[in-house]
Short mmCIF file of C-alpha atoms and ligand atoms in Angstrom, two decimals:
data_model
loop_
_atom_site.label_atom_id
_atom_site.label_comp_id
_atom_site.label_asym_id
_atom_site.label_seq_id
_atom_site.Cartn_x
_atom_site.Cartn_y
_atom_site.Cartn_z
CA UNK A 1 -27.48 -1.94 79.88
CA UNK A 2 -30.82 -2.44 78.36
CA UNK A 3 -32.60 -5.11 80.00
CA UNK A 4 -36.07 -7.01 79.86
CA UNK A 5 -37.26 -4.74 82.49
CA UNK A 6 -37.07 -1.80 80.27
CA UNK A 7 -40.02 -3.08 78.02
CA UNK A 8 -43.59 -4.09 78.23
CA UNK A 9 -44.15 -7.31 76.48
CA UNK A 10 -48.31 -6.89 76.20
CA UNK A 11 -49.15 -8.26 72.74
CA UNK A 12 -45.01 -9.03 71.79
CA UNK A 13 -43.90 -12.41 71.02
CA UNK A 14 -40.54 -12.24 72.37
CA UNK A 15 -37.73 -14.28 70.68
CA UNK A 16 -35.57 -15.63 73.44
CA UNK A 17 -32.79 -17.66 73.14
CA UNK A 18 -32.01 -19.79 76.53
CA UNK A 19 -29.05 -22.36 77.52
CA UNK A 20 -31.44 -25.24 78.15
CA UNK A 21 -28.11 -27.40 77.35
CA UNK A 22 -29.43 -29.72 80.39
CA UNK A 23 -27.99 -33.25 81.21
CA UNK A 24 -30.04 -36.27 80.35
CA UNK A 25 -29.98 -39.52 81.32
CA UNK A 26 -30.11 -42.72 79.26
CA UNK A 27 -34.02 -42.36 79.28
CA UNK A 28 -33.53 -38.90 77.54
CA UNK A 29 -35.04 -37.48 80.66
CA UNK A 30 -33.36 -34.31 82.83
CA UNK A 31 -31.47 -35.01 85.29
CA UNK A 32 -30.21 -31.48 86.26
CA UNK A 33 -33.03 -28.75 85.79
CA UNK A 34 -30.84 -25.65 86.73
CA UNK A 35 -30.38 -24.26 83.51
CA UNK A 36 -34.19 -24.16 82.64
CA UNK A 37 -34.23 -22.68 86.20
CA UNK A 38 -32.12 -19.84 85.62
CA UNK A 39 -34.11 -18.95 82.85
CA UNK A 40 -37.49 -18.69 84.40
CA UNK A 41 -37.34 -14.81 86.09
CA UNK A 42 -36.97 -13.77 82.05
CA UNK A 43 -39.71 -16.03 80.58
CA UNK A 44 -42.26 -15.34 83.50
CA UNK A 45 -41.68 -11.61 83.15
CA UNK A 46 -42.39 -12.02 79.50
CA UNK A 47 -45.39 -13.74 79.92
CA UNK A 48 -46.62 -11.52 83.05
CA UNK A 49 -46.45 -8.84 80.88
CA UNK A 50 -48.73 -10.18 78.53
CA UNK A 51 -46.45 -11.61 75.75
CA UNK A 52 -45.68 -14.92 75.05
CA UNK A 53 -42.08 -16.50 74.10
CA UNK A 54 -40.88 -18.22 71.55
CA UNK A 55 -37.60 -20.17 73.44
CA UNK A 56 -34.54 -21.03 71.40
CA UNK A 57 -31.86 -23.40 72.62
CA UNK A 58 -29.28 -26.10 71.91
CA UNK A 59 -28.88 -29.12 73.40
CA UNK A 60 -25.58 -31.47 73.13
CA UNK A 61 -23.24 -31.59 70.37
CA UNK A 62 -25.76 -33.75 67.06
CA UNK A 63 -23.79 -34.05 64.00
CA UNK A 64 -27.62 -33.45 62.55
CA UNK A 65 -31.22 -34.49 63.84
CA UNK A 66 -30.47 -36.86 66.53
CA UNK A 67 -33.41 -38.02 68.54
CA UNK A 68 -31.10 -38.14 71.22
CA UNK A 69 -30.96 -34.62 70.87
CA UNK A 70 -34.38 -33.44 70.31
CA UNK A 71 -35.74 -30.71 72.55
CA UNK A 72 -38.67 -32.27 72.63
CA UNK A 73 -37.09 -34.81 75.45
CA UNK A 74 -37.23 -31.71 77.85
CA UNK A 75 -40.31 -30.09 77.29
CA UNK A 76 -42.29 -32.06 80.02
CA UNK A 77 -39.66 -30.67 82.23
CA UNK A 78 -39.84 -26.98 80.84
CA UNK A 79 -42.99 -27.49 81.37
CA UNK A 80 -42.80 -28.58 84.94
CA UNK A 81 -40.33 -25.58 86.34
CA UNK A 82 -42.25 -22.60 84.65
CA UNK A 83 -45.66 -24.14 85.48
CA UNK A 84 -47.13 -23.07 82.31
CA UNK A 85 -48.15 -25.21 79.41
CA UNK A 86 -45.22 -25.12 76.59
CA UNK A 87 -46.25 -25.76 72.72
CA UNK A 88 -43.33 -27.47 70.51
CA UNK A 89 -42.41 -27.28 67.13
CA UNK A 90 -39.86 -30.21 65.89
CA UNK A 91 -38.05 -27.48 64.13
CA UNK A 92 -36.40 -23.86 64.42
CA UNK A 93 -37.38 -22.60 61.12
CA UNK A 94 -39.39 -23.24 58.49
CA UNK A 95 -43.15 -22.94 57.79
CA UNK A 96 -43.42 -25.35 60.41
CA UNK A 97 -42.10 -22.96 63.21
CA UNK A 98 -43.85 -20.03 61.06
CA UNK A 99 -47.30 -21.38 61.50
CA UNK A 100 -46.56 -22.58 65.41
CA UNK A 101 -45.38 -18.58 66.00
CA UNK A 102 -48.42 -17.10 64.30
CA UNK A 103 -51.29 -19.20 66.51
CA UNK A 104 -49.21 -18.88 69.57
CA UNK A 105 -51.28 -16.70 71.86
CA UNK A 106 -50.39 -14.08 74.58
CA UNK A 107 -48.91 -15.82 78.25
CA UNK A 108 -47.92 -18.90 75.87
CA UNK A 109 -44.89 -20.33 75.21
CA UNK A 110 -43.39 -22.18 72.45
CA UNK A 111 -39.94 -24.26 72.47
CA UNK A 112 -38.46 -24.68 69.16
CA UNK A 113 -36.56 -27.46 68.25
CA UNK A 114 -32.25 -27.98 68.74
CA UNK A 115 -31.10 -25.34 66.91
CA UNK A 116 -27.93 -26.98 65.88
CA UNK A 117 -30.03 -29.44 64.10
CA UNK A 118 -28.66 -27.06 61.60
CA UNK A 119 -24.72 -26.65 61.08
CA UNK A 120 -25.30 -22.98 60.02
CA UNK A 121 -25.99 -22.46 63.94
CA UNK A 122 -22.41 -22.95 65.07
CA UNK A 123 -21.08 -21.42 61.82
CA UNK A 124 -23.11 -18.18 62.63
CA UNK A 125 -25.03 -18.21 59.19
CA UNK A 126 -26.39 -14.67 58.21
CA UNK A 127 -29.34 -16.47 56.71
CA UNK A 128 -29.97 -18.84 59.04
CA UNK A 129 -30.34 -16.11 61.67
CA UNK A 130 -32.20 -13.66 59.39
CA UNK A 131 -35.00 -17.01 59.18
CA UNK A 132 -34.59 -17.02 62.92
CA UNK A 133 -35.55 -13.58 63.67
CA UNK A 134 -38.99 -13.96 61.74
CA UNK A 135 -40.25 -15.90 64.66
CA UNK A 136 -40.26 -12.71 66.97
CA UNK A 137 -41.03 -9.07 67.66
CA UNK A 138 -38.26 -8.42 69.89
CA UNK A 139 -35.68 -10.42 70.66
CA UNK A 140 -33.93 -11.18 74.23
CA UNK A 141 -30.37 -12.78 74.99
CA UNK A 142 -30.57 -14.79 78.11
CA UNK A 143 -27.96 -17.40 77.66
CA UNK A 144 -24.95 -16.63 79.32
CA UNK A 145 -23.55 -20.17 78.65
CA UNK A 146 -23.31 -19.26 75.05
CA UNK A 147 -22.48 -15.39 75.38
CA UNK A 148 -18.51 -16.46 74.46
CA UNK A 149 -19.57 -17.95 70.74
CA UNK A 150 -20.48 -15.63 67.75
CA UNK A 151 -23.02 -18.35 66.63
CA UNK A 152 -26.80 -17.35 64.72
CA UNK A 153 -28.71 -17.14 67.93
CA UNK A 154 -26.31 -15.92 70.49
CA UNK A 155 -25.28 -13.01 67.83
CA UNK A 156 -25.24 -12.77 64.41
CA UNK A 157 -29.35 -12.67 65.16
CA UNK A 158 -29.63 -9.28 67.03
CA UNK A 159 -27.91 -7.07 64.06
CA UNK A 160 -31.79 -8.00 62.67
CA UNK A 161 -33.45 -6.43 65.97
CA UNK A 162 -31.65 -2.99 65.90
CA UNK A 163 -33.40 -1.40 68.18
CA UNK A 164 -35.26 -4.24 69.75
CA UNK A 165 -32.95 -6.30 71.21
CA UNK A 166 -32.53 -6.59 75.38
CA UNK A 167 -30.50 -8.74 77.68
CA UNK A 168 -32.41 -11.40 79.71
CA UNK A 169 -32.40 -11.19 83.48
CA UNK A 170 -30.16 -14.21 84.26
CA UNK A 171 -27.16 -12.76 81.24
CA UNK A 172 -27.71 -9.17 83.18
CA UNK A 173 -27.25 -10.86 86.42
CA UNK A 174 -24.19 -12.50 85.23
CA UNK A 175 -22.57 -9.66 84.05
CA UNK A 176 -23.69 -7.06 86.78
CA UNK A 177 -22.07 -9.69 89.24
CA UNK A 178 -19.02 -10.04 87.41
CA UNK A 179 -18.41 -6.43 87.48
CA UNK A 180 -19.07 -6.13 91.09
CA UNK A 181 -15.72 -8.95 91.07
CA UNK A 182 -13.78 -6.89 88.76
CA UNK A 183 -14.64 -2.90 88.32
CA UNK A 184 -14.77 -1.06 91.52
CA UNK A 185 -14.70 -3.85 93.73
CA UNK A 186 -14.94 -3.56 97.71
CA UNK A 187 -11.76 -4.23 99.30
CA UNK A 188 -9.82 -6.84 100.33
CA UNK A 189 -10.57 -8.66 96.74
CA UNK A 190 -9.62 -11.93 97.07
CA UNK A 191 -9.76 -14.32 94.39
CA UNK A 192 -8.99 -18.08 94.94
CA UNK A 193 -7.95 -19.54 91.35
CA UNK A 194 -7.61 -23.66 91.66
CA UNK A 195 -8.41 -26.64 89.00
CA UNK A 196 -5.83 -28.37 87.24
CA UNK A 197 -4.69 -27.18 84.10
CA UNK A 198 -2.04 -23.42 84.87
CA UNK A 199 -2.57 -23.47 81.40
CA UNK A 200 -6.36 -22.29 81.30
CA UNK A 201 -5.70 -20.11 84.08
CA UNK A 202 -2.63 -17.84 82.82
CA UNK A 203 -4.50 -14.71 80.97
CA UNK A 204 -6.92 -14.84 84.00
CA UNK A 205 -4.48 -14.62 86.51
CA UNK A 206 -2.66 -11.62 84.43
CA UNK A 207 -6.09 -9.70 83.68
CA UNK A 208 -7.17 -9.79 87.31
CA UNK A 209 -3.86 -9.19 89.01
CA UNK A 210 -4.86 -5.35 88.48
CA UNK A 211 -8.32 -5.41 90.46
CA UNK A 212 -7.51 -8.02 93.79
CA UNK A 213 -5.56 -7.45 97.03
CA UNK A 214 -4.96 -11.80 97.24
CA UNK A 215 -4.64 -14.52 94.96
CA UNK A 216 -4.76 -17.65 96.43
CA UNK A 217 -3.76 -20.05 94.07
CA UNK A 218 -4.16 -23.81 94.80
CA UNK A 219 -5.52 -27.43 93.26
CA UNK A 220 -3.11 -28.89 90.88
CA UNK A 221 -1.93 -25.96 89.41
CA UNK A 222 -0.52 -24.86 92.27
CA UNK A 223 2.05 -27.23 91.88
CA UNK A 224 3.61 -25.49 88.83
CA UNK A 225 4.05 -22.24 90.95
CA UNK A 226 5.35 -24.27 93.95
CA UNK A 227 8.27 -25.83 91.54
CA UNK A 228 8.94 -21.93 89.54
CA UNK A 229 9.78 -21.25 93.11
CA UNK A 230 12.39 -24.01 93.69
CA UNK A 231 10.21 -26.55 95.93
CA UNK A 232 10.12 -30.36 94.86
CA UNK A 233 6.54 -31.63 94.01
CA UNK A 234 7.33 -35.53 93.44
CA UNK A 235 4.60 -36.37 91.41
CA UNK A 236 2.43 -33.89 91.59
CA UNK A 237 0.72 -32.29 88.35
CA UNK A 238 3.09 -29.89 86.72
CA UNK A 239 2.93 -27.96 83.37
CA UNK A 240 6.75 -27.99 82.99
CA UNK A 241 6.65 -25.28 79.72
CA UNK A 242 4.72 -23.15 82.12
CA UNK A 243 7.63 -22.27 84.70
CA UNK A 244 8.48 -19.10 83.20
CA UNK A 245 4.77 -17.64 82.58
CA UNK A 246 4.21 -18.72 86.66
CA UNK A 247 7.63 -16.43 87.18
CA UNK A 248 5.80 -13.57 85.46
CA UNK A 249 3.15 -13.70 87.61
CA UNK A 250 4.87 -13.72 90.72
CA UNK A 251 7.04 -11.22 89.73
CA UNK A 252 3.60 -9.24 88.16
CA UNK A 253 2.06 -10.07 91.22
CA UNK A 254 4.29 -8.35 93.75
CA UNK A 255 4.90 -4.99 91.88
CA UNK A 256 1.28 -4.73 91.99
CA UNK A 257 1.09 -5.78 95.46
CA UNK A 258 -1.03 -8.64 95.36
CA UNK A 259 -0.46 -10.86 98.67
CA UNK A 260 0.14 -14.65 96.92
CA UNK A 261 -0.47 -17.00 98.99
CA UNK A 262 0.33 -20.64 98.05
CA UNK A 263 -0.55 -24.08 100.42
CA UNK A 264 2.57 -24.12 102.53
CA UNK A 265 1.09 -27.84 103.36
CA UNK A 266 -0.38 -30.50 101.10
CA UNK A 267 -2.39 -34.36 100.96
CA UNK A 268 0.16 -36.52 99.72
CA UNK A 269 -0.91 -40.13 98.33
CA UNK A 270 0.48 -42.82 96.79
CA UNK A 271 -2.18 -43.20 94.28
CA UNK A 272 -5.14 -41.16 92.94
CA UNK A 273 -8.25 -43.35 94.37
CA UNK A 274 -10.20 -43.69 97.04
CA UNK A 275 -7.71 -46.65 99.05
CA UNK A 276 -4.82 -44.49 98.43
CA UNK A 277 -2.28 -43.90 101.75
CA UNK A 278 -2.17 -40.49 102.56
CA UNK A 279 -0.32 -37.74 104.82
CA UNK A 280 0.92 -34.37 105.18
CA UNK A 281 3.67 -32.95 103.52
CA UNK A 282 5.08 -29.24 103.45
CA UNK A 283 3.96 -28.59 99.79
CA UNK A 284 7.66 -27.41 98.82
CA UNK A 285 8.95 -30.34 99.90
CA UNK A 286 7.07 -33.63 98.72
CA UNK A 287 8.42 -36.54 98.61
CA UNK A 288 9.56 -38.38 95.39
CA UNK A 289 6.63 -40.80 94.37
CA UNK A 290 3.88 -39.42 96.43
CA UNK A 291 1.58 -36.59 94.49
CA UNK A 292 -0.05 -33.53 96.05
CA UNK A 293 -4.00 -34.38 95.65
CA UNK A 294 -5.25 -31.49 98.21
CA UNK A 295 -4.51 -28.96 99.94
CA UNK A 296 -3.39 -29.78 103.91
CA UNK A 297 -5.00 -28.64 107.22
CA UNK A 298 -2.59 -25.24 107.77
CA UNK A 299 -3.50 -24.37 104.37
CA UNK A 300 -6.98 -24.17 105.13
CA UNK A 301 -6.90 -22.16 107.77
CA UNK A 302 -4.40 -19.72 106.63
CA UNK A 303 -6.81 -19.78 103.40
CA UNK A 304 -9.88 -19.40 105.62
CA UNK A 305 -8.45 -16.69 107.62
CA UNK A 306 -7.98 -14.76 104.24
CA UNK A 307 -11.44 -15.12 102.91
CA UNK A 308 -13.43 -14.19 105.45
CA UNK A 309 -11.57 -11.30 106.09
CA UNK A 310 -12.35 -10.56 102.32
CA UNK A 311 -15.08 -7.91 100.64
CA UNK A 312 -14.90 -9.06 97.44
CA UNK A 313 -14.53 -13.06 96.29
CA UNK A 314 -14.37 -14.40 93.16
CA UNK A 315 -13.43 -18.36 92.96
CA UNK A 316 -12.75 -20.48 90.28
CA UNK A 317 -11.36 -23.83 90.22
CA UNK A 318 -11.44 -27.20 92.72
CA UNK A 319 -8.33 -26.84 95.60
CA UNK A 320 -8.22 -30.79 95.45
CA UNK A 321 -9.38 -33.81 93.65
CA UNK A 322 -12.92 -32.96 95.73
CA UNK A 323 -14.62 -35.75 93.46
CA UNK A 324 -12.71 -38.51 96.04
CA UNK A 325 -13.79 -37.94 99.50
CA UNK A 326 -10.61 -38.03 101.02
CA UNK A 327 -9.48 -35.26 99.02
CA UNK A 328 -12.23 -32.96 99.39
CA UNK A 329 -11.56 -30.95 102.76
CA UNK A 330 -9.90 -28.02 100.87
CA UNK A 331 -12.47 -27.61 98.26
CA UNK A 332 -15.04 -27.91 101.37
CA UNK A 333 -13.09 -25.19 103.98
CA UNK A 334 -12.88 -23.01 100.83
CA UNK A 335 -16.44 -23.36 100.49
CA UNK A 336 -17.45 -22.70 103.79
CA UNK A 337 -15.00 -19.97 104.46
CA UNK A 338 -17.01 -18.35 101.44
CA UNK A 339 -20.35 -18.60 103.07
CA UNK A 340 -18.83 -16.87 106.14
CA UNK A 341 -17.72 -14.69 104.55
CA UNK A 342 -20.97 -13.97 102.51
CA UNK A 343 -22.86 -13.91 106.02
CA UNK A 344 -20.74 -10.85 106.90
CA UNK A 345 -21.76 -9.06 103.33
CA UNK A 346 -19.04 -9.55 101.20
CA UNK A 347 -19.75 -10.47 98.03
CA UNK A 348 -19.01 -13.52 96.75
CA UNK A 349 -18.68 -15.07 92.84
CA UNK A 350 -18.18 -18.77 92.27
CA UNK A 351 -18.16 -19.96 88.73
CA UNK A 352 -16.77 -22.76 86.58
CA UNK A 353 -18.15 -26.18 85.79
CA UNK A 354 -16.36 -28.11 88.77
CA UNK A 355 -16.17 -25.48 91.46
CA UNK A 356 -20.14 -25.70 90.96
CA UNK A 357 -20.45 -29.56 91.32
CA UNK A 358 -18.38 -28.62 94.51
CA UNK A 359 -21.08 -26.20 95.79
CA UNK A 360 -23.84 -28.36 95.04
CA UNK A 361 -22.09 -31.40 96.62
CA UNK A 362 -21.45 -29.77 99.91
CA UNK A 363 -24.85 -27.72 99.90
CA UNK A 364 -23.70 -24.18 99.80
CA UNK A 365 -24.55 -23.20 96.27
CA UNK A 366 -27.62 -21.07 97.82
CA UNK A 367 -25.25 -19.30 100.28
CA UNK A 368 -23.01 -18.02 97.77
CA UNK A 369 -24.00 -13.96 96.25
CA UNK A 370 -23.85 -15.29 92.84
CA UNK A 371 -23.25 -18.69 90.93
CA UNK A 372 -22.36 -17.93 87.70
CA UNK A 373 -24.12 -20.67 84.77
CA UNK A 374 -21.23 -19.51 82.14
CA UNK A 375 -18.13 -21.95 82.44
CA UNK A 376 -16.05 -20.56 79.23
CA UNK A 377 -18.13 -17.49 79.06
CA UNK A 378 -17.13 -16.36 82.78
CA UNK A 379 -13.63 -17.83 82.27
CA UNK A 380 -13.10 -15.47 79.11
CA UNK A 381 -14.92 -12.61 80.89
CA UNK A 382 -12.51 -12.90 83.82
CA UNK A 383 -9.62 -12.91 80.84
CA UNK A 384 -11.18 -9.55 79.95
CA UNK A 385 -12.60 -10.38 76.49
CA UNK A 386 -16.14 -8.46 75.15
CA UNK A 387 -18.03 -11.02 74.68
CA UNK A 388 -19.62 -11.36 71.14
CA UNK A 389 -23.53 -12.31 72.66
CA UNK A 390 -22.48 -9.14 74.91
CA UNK A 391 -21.57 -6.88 72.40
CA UNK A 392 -24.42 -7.85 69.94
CA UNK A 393 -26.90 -6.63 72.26
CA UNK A 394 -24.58 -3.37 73.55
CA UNK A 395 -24.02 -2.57 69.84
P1 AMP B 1 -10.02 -27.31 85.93
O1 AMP B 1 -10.94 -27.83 84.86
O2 AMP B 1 -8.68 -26.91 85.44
O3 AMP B 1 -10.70 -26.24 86.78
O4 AMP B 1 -9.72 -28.55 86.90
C1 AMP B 1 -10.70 -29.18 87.69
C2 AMP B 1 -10.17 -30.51 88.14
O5 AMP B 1 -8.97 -30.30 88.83
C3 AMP B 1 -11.07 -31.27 89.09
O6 AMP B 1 -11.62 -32.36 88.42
C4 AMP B 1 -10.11 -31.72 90.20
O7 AMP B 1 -10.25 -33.09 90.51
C5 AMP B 1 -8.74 -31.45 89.61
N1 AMP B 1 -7.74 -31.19 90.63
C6 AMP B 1 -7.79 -30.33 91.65
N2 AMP B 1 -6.67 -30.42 92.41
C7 AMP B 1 -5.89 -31.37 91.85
C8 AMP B 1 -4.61 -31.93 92.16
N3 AMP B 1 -3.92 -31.50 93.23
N4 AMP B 1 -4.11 -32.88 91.36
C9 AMP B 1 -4.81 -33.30 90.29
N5 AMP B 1 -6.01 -32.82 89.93
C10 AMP B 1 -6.55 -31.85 90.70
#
């Protein structure tokens, strides 16, 4: 894998295109600076080497130049997290972002403006990338975020750097850490697969029944296994055309000798809110009008017991509604069983957009090996898809 670290930026501008997709509030200002976080080892090495960079991003979904959109709202913040003064141009192509390239200086650093200001972006324009890659020397892939889309930046852009092209240290992070999960892996693998849509989860579950030793599967979808099997789920979440593909892989499962293990217990409620009434019911046997909204207390220690006894741990996917308090304790022992688990050296992967609100709402996101910033990028990884912004740098 050819990385950042095999180069020397002196004297390069480097062309690097960054998931600075951040949250803003109503003010326009960020509200969530991870992403422009993640980024930082790359940019500083970059500039430490004595080049400067020339950052590329989107932000949001405009349907064309939306203030609300401009990158200009997060400079002050880019700004703030690399500690080093950032230069904007309110556009990604152009003479405009010509000129701002050509006076930019070595250890500087210049944002360009939302690249999907332009619809050729998304549509991965040939010529829209070939203006793109006139604002660099070399250019660098270090949004893993965007790594599942074939768009201009992410990779239609490198077949214009042949031999200049490198991944960024957060995308090589990402995907050294997903092959620890998934290629050679230290036993027991364990991977703990929750959320609710089955659905989402199906070609996962099938691509990575070949590389664990357990799958615990839980949150809603659990509930679609639980009734494949016979059990009654009341009201529970269920994908009901999704019985048969949850046969498959149980029956997948057990000629490859993957230990399943389902909640045998579950939080019942009459309602999905916080003032709901609640209690424990075995999970194959739930009473008509009361829906499973967690995972119960046997659960999580059977589930705990599993995971820290684990090597290898990949999890994706809430084991409750964790967003209402009372509904959280699975998604939390889960957690914490990880971080045990961790502090014995097993590695540990925890990706997806809600399983990462859940580490950052109980604290453990720093305790974790690695937390992945790709949501559908890691999710298609896991379904064992080359990645176009992958393969445009391999190739
Ligand atoms: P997903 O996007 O499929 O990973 O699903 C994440 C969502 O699943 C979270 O917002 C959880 O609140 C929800 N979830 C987890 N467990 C359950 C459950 N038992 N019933 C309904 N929703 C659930």
């Amino acid at each position: 894998m050819k990385t950042i670290n095999d180069f020397n930026f002196k004297n390069k501008k480097a062309l690097i295109r960054v998931d600075f997709n951040v949250p803003l509030n109503d003010d326009f200002e960020v509200t969530d600076s991870s992403r422009i976080e993640a980024a930082k080892p790359t940019i500083i090495k970059v500039l430490e080497d004595g080049g400067s960079c020339v950052l590329m991003s989107h932000l949001g979904r405009p349907k064309g130049k939306e203030e609300k959109y401009s990158l200009q709202n997060i400079k002050s913040k880019v700004r703030e997290v690399l500690g080093v003064q950032v230069h904007f141009v309110d556009d990604c192509i152009g003479d405009k972002s010509t000129e701002a390239v050509a006076k930019l200086q070595s250890g500087e650093i210049l944002l360009l403006e939302n690249l999907r200001f332009y619809k050729e972006e998304i549509r991965g324009n040939r010529d829209f990338a070939k203006k793109l890659s006139k604002l660099g020397d070399i250019y660098v892939n270090d949004a893993f975020g965007m790594a599942h889309r074939a768009h201009a930046s992410t990779a239609i852009i490198a077949d214009f750097f042949p031999s200049k092209k490198y991944f960024g240290m957060l995308l090589a992070s990402e995907i050294v850490s997903i092959g620890k999960v998934l290629n050679n892996s230290v036993k027991p693998v364990t991977a703990i697969i929750g959320g609710a849509k089955v659905s989402s989860k199906i070609t996962i579950l099938l691509n990575i029944l070949d590389k664990i030793d357990n799958l615990i599967i839980c949150g809603g979808m659990a509930f679609t296994f639980v009734k494949a099997l016979g059990g009654s789920i009341g009201n529970s979440l269920i994908e009901e055309d999704k019985l048969v593909e949850a046969n498959t892989i149980l029956e997948k499962a057990k000629l490859k000798k993957v230990t399943i293990h389902l909640p045998i217990d579950t939080v019942v409620a009459d309602s999905l809110s916080e003032n709901a009434i609640t209690r424990i019911e075995d999970t194959d046997s739930i009473s008509e009008g009361w829906m499973g909204l967690d995972v119960g207390p046997a659960s999580n220690d059977s589930f705990t017991k599993v995971i820290t006894q684990s090597k290898t741990i990949l999890w994706n996917g809430p084991a409750g509604v964790f967003e209402i308090p009372i509904f959280a304790q699975g998604t939390m022992a889960i957690g914490n069983a990880i971080v045990k688990a961790t502090k014995n050296g097993a590695f540990s992967l925890v990706g997806g957009g809600d399983t990462v609100a859940a580490l950052k709402k109980f604290g453990l996101t720093d305790e974790i090996s690695h937390v992945s910033t790709g949501g559908g990028a890691l999710l298609e990884m896991l379904e064992g898809k080359t990645l176009p912004g992958i393969k445009a740098i391999e190739g």
